[in-house]
Amino acid sequence: MLFSLFSTSAFAITVPVDSQFEPKSYVKSSVHNVAKPRAHKAKVVAVKPTIIEPAPVVIPKKPPLEVQRLRAKKTLPYHQCQPCIYHAKPHWIHKKHSQPKKLVVTHHRPHRLVGVAVYPGSLRWNVEQIAHRYGWNRVVWALPEDYRWVGKARVNAPTVAAIFEKLLQSYPVQAQFYEGNHVLVITPRTIQ
């Protein structure tokens, strides 16, 4: 029976197992026959760790010219400073307080009139149609009777409340708007 020994230099030595031998001496004797690298040319050099010292901080005696220009000449106490300005201009464009040189007159457009058409028939039906058109979906008619609207008409006013005021002006009823729950209540007109 044969026994194989492998070394790190990638060669194998085959030795009979039955014979008495010392593996160290046999391997040593066979290793001496292998060519060795030339040790006198290769040197092992220990690398010394280098510590890099930080560069000294140099503080200039005078700040650069750009910084000198940006410096404030004198600071004021907080009660003498300008108040904060909150408008569309960026914060670096603020100017000193000055009177306006020109008076600007602005003309506001008048409110657009709300116009509704009133059709012949029931007053209650017309009130409910107008209320539903402008989002007042719950109309409470708190009257025992209904009134008749004769003819077709157009009512114009700036708001829905003004429309109902004009519409109900010739009838003994009034409109009450409850904006919290969005309910329109038609009640008898109170004596004033």
CSV table of C-alpha atoms in Angstrom, one decimal:
chain,number,residue,atom,x,y,z
A,1,MET,CA,0.0,0.0,0.0
A,2,LEU,CA,1.2,3.5,-0.8
A,3,PHE,CA,0.8,6.7,1.1
A,4,SER,CA,1.0,10.1,-0.5
A,5,LEU,CA,2.3,13.3,1.1
A,6,PHE,CA,1.5,16.7,-0.4
A,7,SER,CA,3.5,19.7,0.2
A,8,THR,CA,2.8,23.4,-0.4
A,9,SER,CA,5.2,23.5,-3.3
A,10,ALA,CA,2.8,21.4,-5.5
A,11,PHE,CA,4.8,18.1,-5.7
A,12,ALA,CA,3.9,14.7,-4.2
A,13,ILE,CA,6.1,12.2,-2.5
A,14,THR,CA,4.9,8.5,-2.6
A,15,VAL,CA,6.1,6.5,0.4
A,16,PRO,CA,5.4,2.8,1.2
A,17,VAL,CA,3.3,2.5,4.3
A,18,ASP,CA,4.8,-0.7,5.6
A,19,SER,CA,8.3,0.6,6.0
A,20,GLN,CA,9.4,2.3,9.2
A,21,PHE,CA,10.3,5.9,8.6
A,22,GLU,CA,10.2,9.3,10.1
A,23,PRO,CA,8.1,11.6,7.9
A,24,LYS,CA,10.0,14.7,9.0
A,25,SER,CA,13.4,13.4,8.1
A,26,TYR,CA,12.2,11.9,4.8
A,27,VAL,CA,10.5,15.1,3.8
A,28,LYS,CA,13.5,17.2,4.9
A,29,SER,CA,15.8,15.2,2.9
A,30,SER,CA,13.7,15.4,-0.2
A,31,VAL,CA,13.1,19.1,0.2
A,32,HIS,CA,16.8,19.8,0.1
A,33,ASN,CA,16.9,18.4,-3.4
A,34,VAL,CA,14.3,21.0,-4.7
A,35,ALA,CA,15.7,24.2,-6.0
A,36,LYS,CA,15.3,27.0,-3.5
A,37,PRO,CA,14.6,30.6,-4.4
A,38,ARG,CA,17.6,32.9,-4.1
A,39,ALA,CA,17.3,34.3,-0.6
A,40,HIS,CA,20.3,36.7,-1.0
A,41,LYS,CA,18.5,38.8,-3.6
A,42,ALA,CA,15.1,39.1,-1.8
A,43,LYS,CA,14.9,41.3,1.2
A,44,VAL,CA,12.1,41.6,3.7
A,45,VAL,CA,11.6,45.2,4.7
A,46,ALA,CA,9.4,46.1,7.6
A,47,VAL,CA,7.1,49.0,6.8
A,48,LYS,CA,7.1,51.7,9.4
A,49,PRO,CA,3.6,53.2,9.9
A,50,THR,CA,3.5,56.8,9.0
A,51,ILE,CA,1.6,59.3,11.1
A,52,ILE,CA,0.4,62.3,9.1
A,53,GLU,CA,0.4,65.4,11.1
A,54,PRO,CA,-2.4,67.8,10.3
A,55,ALA,CA,-1.3,71.0,8.6
A,56,PRO,CA,-1.1,74.0,10.9
A,57,VAL,CA,-4.1,76.3,10.7
A,58,VAL,CA,-3.2,79.7,9.4
A,59,ILE,CA,-5.5,82.5,10.6
A,60,PRO,CA,-5.2,85.6,8.4
A,61,LYS,CA,-4.7,88.9,10.2
A,62,LYS,CA,-7.2,90.7,8.0
A,63,PRO,CA,-10.3,89.1,6.4
A,64,PRO,CA,-10.4,89.1,2.6
A,65,LEU,CA,-11.6,92.2,0.8
A,66,GLU,CA,-15.0,90.6,-0.1
A,67,VAL,CA,-15.7,90.0,3.5
A,68,GLN,CA,-14.6,93.5,4.6
A,69,ARG,CA,-17.2,95.0,2.1
A,70,LEU,CA,-20.0,92.8,3.5
A,71,ARG,CA,-19.4,93.8,7.1
A,72,ALA,CA,-21.9,96.1,8.8
A,73,LYS,CA,-20.6,99.4,9.7
A,74,LYS,CA,-22.6,99.8,12.9
A,75,THR,CA,-25.3,97.7,14.6
A,76,LEU,CA,-28.4,99.3,16.0
A,77,PRO,CA,-30.4,98.3,19.1
A,78,TYR,CA,-33.3,96.0,18.4
A,79,HIS,CA,-35.9,98.7,19.0
A,80,GLN,CA,-34.4,101.0,16.3
A,81,CYS,CA,-34.3,98.4,13.6
A,82,GLN,CA,-36.6,98.3,10.6
A,83,PRO,CA,-39.7,96.2,11.1
A,84,CYS,CA,-39.9,92.9,9.2
A,85,ILE,CA,-41.4,93.3,5.7
A,86,TYR,CA,-43.7,90.5,4.6
A,87,HIS,CA,-44.5,90.8,0.9
A,88,ALA,CA,-43.5,89.3,-2.4
A,89,LYS,CA,-40.0,90.8,-2.8
A,90,PRO,CA,-37.1,88.7,-1.7
A,91,HIS,CA,-35.4,89.6,1.6
A,92,TRP,CA,-32.3,91.1,-0.1
A,93,ILE,CA,-34.2,93.7,-2.0
A,94,HIS,CA,-35.7,95.5,1.0
A,95,LYS,CA,-35.5,99.3,0.8
A,96,LYS,CA,-35.6,101.9,3.5
A,97,HIS,CA,-39.0,103.4,4.4
A,98,SER,CA,-40.0,105.9,1.9
A,99,GLN,CA,-43.2,107.6,0.8
A,100,PRO,CA,-44.7,106.4,-2.4
A,101,LYS,CA,-43.9,108.7,-5.3
A,102,LYS,CA,-47.1,108.0,-7.2
A,103,LEU,CA,-50.6,107.3,-6.1
A,104,VAL,CA,-51.9,104.2,-7.8
A,105,VAL,CA,-55.7,104.0,-8.2
A,106,THR,CA,-57.1,100.6,-8.7
A,107,HIS,CA,-60.5,99.9,-10.1
A,108,HIS,CA,-62.2,96.8,-8.8
A,109,ARG,CA,-64.7,95.1,-11.1
A,110,PRO,CA,-68.2,95.1,-9.6
A,111,HIS,CA,-69.5,91.8,-8.4
A,112,ARG,CA,-71.1,89.7,-11.1
A,113,LEU,CA,-74.8,89.7,-10.8
A,114,VAL,CA,-76.5,86.4,-10.2
A,115,GLY,CA,-79.5,86.0,-12.5
A,116,VAL,CA,-82.3,83.5,-12.3
A,117,ALA,CA,-85.4,83.0,-14.3
A,118,VAL,CA,-88.7,82.5,-12.5
A,119,TYR,CA,-91.4,80.6,-14.3
A,120,PRO,CA,-95.2,80.7,-14.0
A,121,GLY,CA,-96.7,78.3,-11.4
A,122,SER,CA,-96.1,77.7,-7.7
A,123,LEU,CA,-93.9,80.1,-5.7
A,124,ARG,CA,-92.8,77.1,-3.6
A,125,TRP,CA,-91.6,75.2,-6.7
A,126,ASN,CA,-89.7,78.3,-8.0
A,127,VAL,CA,-88.0,78.8,-4.6
A,128,GLU,CA,-87.0,75.2,-4.4
A,129,GLN,CA,-85.5,75.2,-7.9
A,130,ILE,CA,-83.5,78.4,-7.3
A,131,ALA,CA,-82.2,77.0,-3.9
A,132,HIS,CA,-81.2,73.7,-5.5
A,133,ARG,CA,-79.4,75.5,-8.3
A,134,TYR,CA,-77.2,77.3,-5.8
A,135,GLY,CA,-76.5,74.4,-3.5
A,136,TRP,CA,-79.2,74.9,-0.8
A,137,ASN,CA,-80.5,71.4,-1.2
A,138,ARG,CA,-82.8,71.4,1.9
A,139,VAL,CA,-85.7,73.8,1.7
A,140,VAL,CA,-88.2,73.9,4.6
A,141,TRP,CA,-91.5,75.5,3.6
A,142,ALA,CA,-92.9,76.5,7.0
A,143,LEU,CA,-96.2,77.9,5.7
A,144,PRO,CA,-99.6,76.3,5.5
A,145,GLU,CA,-100.3,77.6,2.0
A,146,ASP,CA,-98.5,78.2,-1.3
A,147,TYR,CA,-98.6,81.3,-3.5
A,148,ARG,CA,-99.0,81.5,-7.2
A,149,TRP,CA,-96.4,83.2,-9.5
A,150,VAL,CA,-98.0,84.6,-12.7
A,151,GLY,CA,-95.8,85.1,-15.7
A,152,LYS,CA,-92.1,84.6,-16.5
A,153,ALA,CA,-89.5,87.0,-15.0
A,154,ARG,CA,-85.8,87.3,-14.6
A,155,VAL,CA,-84.3,88.4,-11.2
A,156,ASN,CA,-80.7,89.8,-11.0
A,157,ALA,CA,-78.9,90.4,-7.8
A,158,PRO,CA,-75.3,90.1,-6.5
A,159,THR,CA,-76.0,87.3,-4.0
A,160,VAL,CA,-78.5,84.4,-3.6
A,161,ALA,CA,-79.9,86.0,-0.5
A,162,ALA,CA,-80.6,89.2,-2.4
A,163,ILE,CA,-82.4,87.2,-5.1
A,164,PHE,CA,-84.7,85.7,-2.6
A,165,GLU,CA,-85.3,89.1,-1.0
A,166,LYS,CA,-86.3,90.6,-4.4
A,167,LEU,CA,-88.4,87.5,-5.3
A,168,LEU,CA,-90.3,87.4,-2.0
A,169,GLN,CA,-90.7,91.2,-1.7
A,170,SER,CA,-94.3,91.2,-2.8
A,171,TYR,CA,-95.4,88.2,-0.7
A,172,PRO,CA,-95.9,87.9,3.1
A,173,VAL,CA,-93.0,85.5,3.4
A,174,GLN,CA,-89.3,85.7,4.1
A,175,ALA,CA,-86.2,83.5,3.6
A,176,GLN,CA,-83.9,82.5,6.4
A,177,PHE,CA,-80.5,81.0,5.5
A,178,TYR,CA,-78.9,78.6,8.0
A,179,GLU,CA,-75.3,78.3,6.8
A,180,GLY,CA,-74.2,75.9,9.5
A,181,ASN,CA,-76.3,73.0,8.2
A,182,HIS,CA,-77.0,74.7,4.8
A,183,VAL,CA,-80.8,74.9,5.2
A,184,LEU,CA,-83.2,77.5,3.6
A,185,VAL,CA,-86.3,78.1,5.7
A,186,ILE,CA,-89.3,80.0,4.2
A,187,THR,CA,-91.4,81.5,7.1
A,188,PRO,CA,-94.1,84.1,7.4
A,189,ARG,CA,-92.8,87.7,7.4
A,190,THR,CA,-92.6,89.3,10.8
A,191,ILE,CA,-94.1,92.7,11.4
A,192,GLN,CA,-91.4,95.4,11.6
